[in-house]
XYZ file of C-alpha atoms in Angstrom:
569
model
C 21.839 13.754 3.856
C 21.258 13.587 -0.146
C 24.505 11.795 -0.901
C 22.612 9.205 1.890
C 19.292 9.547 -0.030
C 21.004 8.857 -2.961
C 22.763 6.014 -1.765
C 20.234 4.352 -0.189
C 17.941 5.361 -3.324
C 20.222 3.071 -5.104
C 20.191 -0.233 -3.712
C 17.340 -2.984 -3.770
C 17.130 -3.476 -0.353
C 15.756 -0.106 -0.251
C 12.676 -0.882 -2.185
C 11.768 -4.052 -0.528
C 12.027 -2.554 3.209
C 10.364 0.721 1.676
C 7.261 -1.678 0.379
C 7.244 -3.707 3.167
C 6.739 -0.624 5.730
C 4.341 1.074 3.514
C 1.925 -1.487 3.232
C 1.585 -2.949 6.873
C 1.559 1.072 7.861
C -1.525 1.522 4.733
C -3.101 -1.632 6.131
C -2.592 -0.864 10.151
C -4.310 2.766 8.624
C -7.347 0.903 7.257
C -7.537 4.009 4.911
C -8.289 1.385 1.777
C -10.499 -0.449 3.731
C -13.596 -0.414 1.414
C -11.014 -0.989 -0.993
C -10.433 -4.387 -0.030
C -13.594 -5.300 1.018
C -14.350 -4.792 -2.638
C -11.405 -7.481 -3.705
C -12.402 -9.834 -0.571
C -16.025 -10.156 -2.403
C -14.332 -10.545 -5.677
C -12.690 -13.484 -4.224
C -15.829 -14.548 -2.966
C -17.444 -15.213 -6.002
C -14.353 -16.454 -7.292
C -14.520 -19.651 -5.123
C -17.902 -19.986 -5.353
C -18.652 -23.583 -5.009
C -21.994 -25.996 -5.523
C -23.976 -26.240 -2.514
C -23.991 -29.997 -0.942
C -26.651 -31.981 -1.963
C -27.426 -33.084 1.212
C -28.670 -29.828 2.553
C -32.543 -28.207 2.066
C -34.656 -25.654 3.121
C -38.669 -25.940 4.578
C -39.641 -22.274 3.784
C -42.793 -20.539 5.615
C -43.327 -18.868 2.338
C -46.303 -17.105 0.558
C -47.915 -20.169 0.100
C -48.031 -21.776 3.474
C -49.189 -18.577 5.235
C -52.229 -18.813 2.629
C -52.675 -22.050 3.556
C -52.493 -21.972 7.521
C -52.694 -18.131 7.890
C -51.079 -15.333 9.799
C -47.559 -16.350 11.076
C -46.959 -16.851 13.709
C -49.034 -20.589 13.975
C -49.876 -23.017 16.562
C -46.719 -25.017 17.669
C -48.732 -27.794 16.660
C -47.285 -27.350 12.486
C -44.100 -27.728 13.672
C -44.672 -30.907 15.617
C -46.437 -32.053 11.927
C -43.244 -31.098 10.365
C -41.143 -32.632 12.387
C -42.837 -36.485 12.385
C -43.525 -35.988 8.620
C -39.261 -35.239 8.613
C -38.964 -37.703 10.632
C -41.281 -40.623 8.635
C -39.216 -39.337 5.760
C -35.759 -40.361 6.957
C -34.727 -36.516 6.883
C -31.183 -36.293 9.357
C -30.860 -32.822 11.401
C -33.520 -30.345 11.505
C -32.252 -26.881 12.699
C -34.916 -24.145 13.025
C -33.875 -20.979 12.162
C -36.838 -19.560 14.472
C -36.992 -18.252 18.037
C -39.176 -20.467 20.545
C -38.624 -18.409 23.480
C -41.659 -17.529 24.492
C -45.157 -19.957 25.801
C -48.211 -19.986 23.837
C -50.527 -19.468 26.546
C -53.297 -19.755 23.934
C -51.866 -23.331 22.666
C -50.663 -24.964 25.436
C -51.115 -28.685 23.904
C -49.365 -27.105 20.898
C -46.703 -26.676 22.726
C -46.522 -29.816 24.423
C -46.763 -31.835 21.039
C -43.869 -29.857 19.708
C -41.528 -30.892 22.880
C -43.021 -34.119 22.301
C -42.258 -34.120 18.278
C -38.800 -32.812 19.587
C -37.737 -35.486 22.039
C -39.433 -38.122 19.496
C -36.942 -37.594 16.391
C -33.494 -36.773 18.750
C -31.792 -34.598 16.341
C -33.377 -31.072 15.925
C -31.151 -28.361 16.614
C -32.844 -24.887 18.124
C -31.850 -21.021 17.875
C -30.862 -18.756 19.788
C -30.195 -14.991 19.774
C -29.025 -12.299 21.924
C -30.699 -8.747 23.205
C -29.415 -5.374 23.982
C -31.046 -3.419 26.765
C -30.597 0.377 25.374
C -30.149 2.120 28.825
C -27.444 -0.169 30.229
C -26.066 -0.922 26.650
C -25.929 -4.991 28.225
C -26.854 -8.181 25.991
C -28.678 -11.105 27.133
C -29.046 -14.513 25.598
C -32.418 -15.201 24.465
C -32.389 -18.923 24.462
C -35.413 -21.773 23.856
C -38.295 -22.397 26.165
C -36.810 -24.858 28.674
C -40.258 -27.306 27.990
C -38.245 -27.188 23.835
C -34.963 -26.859 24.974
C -34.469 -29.468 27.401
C -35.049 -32.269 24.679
C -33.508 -30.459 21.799
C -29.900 -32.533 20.638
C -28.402 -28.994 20.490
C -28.500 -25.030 20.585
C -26.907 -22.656 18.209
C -26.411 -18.740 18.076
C -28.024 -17.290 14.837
C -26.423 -13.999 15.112
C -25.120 -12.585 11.602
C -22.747 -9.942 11.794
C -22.756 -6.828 9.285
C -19.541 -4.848 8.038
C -19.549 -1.437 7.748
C -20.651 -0.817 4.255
C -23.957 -3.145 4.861
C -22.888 -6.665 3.685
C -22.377 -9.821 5.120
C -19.544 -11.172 4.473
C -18.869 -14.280 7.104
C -20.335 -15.497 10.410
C -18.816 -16.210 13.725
C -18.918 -19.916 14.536
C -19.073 -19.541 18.499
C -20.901 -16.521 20.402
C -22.849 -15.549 23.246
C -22.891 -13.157 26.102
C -20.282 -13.157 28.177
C -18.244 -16.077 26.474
C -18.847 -17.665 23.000
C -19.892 -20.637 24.191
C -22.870 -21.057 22.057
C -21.859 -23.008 18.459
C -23.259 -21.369 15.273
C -26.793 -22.912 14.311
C -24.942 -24.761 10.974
C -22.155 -25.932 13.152
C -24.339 -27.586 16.084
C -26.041 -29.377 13.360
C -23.196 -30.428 12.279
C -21.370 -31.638 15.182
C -24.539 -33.719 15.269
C -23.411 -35.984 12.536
C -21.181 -38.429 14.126
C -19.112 -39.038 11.118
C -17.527 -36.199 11.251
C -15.427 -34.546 13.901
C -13.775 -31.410 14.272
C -10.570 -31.390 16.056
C -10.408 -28.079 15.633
C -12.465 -24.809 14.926
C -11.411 -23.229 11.837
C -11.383 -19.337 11.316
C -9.807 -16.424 13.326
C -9.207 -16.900 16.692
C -9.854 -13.671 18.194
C -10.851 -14.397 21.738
C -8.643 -17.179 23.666
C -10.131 -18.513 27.029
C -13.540 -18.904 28.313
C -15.097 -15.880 30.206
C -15.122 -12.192 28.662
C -16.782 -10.124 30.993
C -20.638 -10.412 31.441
C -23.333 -8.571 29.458
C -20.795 -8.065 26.416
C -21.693 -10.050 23.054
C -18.909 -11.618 22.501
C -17.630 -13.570 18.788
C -15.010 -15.655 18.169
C -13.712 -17.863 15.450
C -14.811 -15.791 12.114
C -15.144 -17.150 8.938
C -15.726 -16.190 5.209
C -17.746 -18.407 2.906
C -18.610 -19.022 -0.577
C -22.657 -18.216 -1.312
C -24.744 -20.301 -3.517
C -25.334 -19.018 -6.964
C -28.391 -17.550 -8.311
C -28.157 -20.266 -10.597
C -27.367 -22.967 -8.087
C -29.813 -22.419 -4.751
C -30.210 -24.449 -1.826
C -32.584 -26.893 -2.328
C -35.974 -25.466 -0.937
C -39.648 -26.811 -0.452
C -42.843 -24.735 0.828
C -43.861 -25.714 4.606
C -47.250 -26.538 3.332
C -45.738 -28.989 0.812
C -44.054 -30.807 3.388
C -46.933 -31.093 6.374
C -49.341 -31.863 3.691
C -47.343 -34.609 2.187
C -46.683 -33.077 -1.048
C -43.004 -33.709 -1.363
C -42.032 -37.249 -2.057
C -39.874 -39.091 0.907
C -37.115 -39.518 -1.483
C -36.537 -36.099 -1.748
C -36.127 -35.475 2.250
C -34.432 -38.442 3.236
C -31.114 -38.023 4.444
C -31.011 -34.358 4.268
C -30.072 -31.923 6.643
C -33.309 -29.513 7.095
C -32.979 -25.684 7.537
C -36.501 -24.157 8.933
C -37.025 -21.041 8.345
C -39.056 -17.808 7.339
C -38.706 -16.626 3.350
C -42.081 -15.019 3.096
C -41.868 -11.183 1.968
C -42.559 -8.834 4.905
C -41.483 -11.804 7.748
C -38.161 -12.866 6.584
C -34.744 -11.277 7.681
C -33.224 -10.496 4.329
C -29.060 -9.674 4.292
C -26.696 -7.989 1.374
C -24.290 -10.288 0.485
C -20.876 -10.053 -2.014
C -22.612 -10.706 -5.498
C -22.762 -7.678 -7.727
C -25.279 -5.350 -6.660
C -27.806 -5.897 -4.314
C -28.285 -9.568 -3.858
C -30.446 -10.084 -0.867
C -30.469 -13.777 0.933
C -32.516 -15.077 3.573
C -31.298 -15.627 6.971
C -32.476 -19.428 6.496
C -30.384 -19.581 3.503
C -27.139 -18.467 5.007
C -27.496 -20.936 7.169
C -27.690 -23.610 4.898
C -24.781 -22.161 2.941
C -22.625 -21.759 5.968
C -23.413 -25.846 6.737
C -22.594 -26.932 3.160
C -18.906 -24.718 3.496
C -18.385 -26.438 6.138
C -18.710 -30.053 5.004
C -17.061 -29.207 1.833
C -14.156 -27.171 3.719
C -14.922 -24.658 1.776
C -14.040 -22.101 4.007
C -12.157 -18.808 3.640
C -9.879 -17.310 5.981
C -9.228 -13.542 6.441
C -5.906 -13.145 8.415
C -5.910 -10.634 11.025
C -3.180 -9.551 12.984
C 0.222 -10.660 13.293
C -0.210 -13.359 10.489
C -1.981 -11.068 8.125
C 0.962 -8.460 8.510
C 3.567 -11.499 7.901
C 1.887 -12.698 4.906
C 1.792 -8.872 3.911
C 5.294 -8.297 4.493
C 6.148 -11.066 2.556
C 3.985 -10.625 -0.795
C 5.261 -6.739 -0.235
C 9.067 -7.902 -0.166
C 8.091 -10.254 -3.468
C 7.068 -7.470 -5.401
C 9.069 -4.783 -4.353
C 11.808 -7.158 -5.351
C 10.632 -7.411 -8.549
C 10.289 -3.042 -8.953
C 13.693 -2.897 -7.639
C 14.993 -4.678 -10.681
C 13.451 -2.869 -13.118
C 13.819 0.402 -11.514
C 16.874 1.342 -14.133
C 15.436 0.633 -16.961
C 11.424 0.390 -16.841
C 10.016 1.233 -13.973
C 6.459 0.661 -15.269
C 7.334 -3.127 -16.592
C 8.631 -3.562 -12.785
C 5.461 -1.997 -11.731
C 3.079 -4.291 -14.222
C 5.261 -7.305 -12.958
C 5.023 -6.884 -9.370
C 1.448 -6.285 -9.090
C 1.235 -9.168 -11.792
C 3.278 -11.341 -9.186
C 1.714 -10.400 -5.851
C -1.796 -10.953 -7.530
C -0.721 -14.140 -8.463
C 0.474 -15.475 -5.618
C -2.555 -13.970 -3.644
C -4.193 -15.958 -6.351
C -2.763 -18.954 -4.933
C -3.467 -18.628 -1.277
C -7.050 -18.433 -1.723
C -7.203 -20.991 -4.570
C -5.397 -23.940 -2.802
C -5.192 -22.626 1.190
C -8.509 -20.627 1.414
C -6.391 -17.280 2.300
C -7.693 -14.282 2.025
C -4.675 -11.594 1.578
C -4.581 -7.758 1.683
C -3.977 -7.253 -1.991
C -5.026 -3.491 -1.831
C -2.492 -2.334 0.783
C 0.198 -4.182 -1.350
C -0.267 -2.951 -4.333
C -0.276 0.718 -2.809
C 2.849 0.651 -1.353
C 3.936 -1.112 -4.916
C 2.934 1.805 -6.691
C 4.487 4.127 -4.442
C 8.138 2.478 -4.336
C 7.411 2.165 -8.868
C 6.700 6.130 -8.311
C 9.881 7.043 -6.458
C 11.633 4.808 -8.703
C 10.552 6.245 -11.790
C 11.281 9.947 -9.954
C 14.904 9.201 -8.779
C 15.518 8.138 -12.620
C 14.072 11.488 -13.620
C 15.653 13.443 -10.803
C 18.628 11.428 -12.281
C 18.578 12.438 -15.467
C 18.285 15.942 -15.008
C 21.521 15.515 -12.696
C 23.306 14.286 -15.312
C 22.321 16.115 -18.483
C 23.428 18.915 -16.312
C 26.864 17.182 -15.310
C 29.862 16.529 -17.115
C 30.751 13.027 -17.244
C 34.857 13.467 -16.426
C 34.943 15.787 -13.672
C 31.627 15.523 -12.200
C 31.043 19.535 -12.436
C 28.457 21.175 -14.474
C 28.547 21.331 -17.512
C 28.027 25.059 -19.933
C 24.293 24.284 -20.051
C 23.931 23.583 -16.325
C 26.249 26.388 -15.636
C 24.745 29.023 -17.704
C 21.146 28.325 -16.609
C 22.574 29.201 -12.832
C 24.902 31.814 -14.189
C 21.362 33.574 -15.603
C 19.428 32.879 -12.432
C 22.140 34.589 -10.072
C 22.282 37.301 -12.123
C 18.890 38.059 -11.834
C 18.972 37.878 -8.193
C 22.113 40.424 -7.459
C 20.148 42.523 -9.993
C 17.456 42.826 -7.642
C 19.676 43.425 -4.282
C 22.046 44.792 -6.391
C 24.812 43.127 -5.313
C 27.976 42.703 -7.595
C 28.538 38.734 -8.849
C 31.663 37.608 -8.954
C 33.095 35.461 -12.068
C 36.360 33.076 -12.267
C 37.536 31.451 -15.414
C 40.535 29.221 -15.106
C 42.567 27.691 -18.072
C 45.452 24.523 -17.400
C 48.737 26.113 -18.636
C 50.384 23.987 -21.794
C 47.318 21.355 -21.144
C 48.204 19.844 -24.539
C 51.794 19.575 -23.892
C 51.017 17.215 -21.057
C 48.306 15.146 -23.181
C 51.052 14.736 -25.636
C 53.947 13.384 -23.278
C 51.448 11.623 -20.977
C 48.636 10.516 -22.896
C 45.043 11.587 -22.788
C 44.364 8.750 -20.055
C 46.725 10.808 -17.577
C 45.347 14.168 -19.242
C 41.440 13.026 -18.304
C 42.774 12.024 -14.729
C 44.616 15.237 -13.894
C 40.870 16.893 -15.303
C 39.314 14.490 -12.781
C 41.685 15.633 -10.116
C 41.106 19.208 -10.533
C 37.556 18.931 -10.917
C 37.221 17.398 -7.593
C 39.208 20.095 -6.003
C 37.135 22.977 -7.373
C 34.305 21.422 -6.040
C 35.199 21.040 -2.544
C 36.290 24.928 -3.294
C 32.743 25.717 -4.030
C 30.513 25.145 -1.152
C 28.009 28.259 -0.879
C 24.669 27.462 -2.226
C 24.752 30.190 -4.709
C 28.697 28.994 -5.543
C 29.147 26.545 -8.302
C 31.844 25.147 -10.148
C 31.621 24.132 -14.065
C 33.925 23.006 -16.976
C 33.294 24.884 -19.396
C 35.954 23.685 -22.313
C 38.478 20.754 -22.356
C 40.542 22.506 -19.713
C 39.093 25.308 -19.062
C 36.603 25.774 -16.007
C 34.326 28.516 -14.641
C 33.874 29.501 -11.098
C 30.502 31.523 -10.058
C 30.905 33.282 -6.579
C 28.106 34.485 -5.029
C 29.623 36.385 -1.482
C 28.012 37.387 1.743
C 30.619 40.309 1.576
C 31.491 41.089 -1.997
C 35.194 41.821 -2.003
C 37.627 41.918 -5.092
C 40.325 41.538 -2.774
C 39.442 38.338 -0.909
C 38.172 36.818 -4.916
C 41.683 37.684 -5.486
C 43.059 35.926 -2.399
C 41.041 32.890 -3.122
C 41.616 32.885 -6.775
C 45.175 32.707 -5.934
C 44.245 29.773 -3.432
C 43.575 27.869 -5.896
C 46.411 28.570 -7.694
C 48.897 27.757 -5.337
C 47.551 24.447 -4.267
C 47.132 23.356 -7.959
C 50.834 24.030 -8.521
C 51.136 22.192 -4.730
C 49.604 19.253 -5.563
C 52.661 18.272 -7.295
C 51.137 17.226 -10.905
C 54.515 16.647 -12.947
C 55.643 15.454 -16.027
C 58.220 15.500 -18.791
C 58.362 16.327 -22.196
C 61.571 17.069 -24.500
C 63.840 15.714 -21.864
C 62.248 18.829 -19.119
C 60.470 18.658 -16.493
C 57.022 20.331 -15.771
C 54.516 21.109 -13.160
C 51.135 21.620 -13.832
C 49.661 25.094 -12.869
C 46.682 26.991 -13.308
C 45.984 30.735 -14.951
C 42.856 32.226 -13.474
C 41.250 35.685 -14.441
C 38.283 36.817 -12.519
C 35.830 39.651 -13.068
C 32.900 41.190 -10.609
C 30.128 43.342 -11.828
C 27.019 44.768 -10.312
C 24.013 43.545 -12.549
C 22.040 46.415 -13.489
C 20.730 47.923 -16.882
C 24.369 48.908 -17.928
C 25.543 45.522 -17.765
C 24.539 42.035 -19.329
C 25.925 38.382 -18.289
C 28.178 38.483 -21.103
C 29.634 41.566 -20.532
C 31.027 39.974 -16.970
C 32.131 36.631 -18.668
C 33.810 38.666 -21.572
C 35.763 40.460 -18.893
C 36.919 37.807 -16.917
C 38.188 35.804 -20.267
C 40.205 39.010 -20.692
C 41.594 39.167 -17.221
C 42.860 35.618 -17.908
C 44.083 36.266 -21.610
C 46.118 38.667 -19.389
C 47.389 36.329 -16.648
C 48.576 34.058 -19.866
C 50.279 36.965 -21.363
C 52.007 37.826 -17.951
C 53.731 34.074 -18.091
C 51.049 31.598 -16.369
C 50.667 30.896 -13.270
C 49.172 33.772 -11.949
C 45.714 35.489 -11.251
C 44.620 38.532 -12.834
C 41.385 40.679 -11.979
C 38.793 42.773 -13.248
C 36.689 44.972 -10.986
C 33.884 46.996 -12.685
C 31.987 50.232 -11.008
C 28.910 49.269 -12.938
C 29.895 50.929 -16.414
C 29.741 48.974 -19.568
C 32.539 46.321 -20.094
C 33.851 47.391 -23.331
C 37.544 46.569 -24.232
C 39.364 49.602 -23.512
C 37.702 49.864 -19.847
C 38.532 46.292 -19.522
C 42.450 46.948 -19.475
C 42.008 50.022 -17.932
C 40.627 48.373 -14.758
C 43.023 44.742 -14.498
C 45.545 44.310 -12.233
C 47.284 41.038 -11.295
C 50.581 39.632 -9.799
């Protein structure tokens, strides 16, 4: 499984799948949710764009309630409005106020307006929905038949909140039981008859007609840029207007947006600006209208398209980690979010995109991260490996060699040590070469660690041909050490490494002497290495070839008890 990890660990493709998964599993989550919403209203006020100059608002403001009193009034204002709009050469007037209910009190106020209504052709009326609490139902609350029947049109003014509080887009087609009902903007602007919409733009999240009854139900979202602080909608006071105060010049042509901005009256929304920047309900609507006839529109993908577009700015950048993930895994890091961002950049810029940068970047950081940790984990292999044979090397070896001994010290169990020297290793560098010397080394080194599979085991080279084998045995035996020192001896001198030199021939074969000794306070690590270097200055003096051993009964290894206790064949 790790020489898999490793592999795979290796290889590009492994950071682009990795990045791809990650993110479309961080975005599925929706664990950096608020997260993005904070980049989405970044991007918001990124695009923000003028509002159309054919757009303005009639607001029942401060003034105007001083001047006609209490809202709400008699019916009878609005019918003023609406022939003073009218006399003015104003286009579409879309209230952005419920008339669902009679004035029993103002009958003929009521009539004129219908009257004012039917007279100018093009006013557009609201509409909203209602939830009955017990039965958790919603029911369209829709114009007075006596206004609606000669309105031109009828448009939802429902504006949804996210989570954290903020509007962020409307849905351009709603109602109960089906979304049948245009947005308020949109019905006044299907009203203008030079310009027609093949198609709705925005998410498509419901597809056919009827939904099930007494469910609100949205379809076709969108995201929009809001006017500046700096740059509002065009607005004039109600009062202005009825009373004649506003030249025609200034109406005429002009889409009108009626609607409540008075303090205590209005509906007031947070919206993506820094802070909390309040807008009107009235004034949403006349942003929403000039995105539209600008095509200013955003889109937020959802679904299957927004994990495509994911997968694909993921794959980009973890492309772009993956090459750098040798030499600096931070510059890949820097580069790939630098990449992705840009090209995010793009999509909203010149498509009106909005992409899930946050998720992205996560899973970027996470691939740079394991990256940067399979270089470390890397490095600490290696400094710990020698570079020929692939063993460990005296450091790597003597930091295990000190940690095993600490561990039979405490079960007292005796360790068991192996050092094993090539025989006339520089007489076979001198008739071969050191090319053929370093690949008999690479050979053997290979073979003694295939011999070495016990976790506490491990193999090591230890000189130029010398090597070092730790033992660490279920069943501490010097007999079966002995047996599988001699192993090793035999297939060495089996694997049929020959050579010549002075007109002879040679084999090459191995001299091992091994040692065992019960850690305790008698004993230290050297004393075990020095007596295994003794058992195989021994096995050299015997003639090669051979195994000698050293078995202690926990007394100290000094020289005399070293020979005392070797044996060999």
């Amino acid at each position: 499984m790790k020489e898999l990890f490793d592999k795979l660990g290796g290889k590009p493709v492994t950071y682009v799948l990795g990045a791809v998964l990650l993110a479309v599993l961080v975005d599925w989550s929706g664990i950096t949710w608020r997260m993005e919403q904070m980049v989405v209203d970044t991007e918001l006020r990124l695009v923000r764009a003028p509002v159309a100059g054919d757009i303005a608002i009639v607001a029942i403001d401060e003034k105007s309630l001083r001047e006609y009193g209490p809202w709400p009034w008699s019916r009878q204002l609005y019918a003023r409005l609406l022939d003073h709009l009218q006399d003015a050469g104003a286009g579409t007037v879309a209230f952005d106020i419920l008339f669902a209910d009679p004035r029993r009190d103002d009958a003929e106020g009521d009539q004129a307006f219908a009257e004012a209504i039917e007279r100018h052709g093009r006013v557009v009326l609201a509409m909203s929905s209602d939830r009955d609490i017990s039965s958790g139902t919603v029911s369209e609350i829709l114009p007075r038949p006596l206004f609606a029947r000669p309105a031109a049109a009828i448009g939802h003014t429902d504006l949804p909140i996210d989570q954290d509080g903020i509007l962020r887009g409307v849905y351009l087609q709603a109602g109960s039981g089906a979304a049948r009902w245009p947005q308020l903007a949109l019905a006044a602007l299907l009203l203008d008859t030079n310009r027609k919409i093949a198609h709705l733009p925005g998410h498509e999240s419901v597809r056919g007609g009827y939904q099930g009854q007494g469910r609100w139900i949205r379809n076709h979202r969108i995201l929009f840029p809001f006017s500046s602080e700096s740059n509002p909608v065009l607005a004039f006071s109600f009062a202005d207007v009825v009373e004649g105060k506003v030249r025609k010049s200034l109406l005429a042509g002009k889409t009108i947006f009626v609607g409540v901005t008075a303090q205590g009256l209005q509906r007031l929304f947070l919206i993506p600006g820094g802070g909390n920047w309040l807008m009107s309900g009235v004034e949403i609507q006349a942003n929403v209208l000039s995105a539209l006839e600008q095509d200013a529109l955003l889109t937020e993908l959802r679904g299957w398209p927004r994990w495509i577009v994911l997968a694909l700015l993921s794959a980009l950048g973890g492309m772009v980690v993956a090459l750098y993930r040798r030499n600096c895994v931070t510059k890949g890091l820097i580069l790939g979010l630098l990449v992705t961002g840009g090209a995010s950049l793009i999509l909203l810029l010149f498509f009106g995109v909005i992409t899930p940068t946050i998720p992205m970047w996560v899973s970027l950081a996470v691939m740079a991260f394991l990256a940067n940790r399979r270089q470390v984990l890397y490095l600490q292999y290696s400094s710990g490996r020698d570079t020929l044979t692939g063993l460990c090397n005296r450091r790597s070896f003597e930091e295990h060699y000190q940690r095993m001994w600490r561990i039979n010290e405490r079960h007292q169990r005796p360790l068991f040590l192996l050092i094993l020297d090539v025989d006339h290793f520089k007489r076979l560098n001198d008739a071969m070469g050191h090319l053929h010397g370093d690949e008999v080394l690479r050979k053997l080194g290979a073979y003694l660690k295939s011999k070495t599979r016990r976790a506490g085991d491990r193999a090591c080279r230890i000189g130029g041909e010398e090597f070092a084998i730790l033992l660490d045995m279920d069943e501490p035996d010097m007999q079966r050490v002995h047996g599988y020192a001699q192993q090793i001896v035999d297939d060495v001198r089996d694997l049929g490494i020959s050579y010549s030199d002075a007109g002879q021939d040679y084999c090459l074969t191995l001299s091992i002497g091994c040692a065992s000794m019960v850690p305790g306070e008698s004993s230290t690590p050297d004393a075990l290495f020095d007596a295994a270097d003794q058992a195989l200055y021994q096995a050299k003096k015997a003639g090669r070839n051979q195994v000698w051993c050293y078995e202690s009964d926990k007394q100290p290894a000094a020289p005399n008890a070293v020979e005392d206790k070797l044996y060999g064949q």
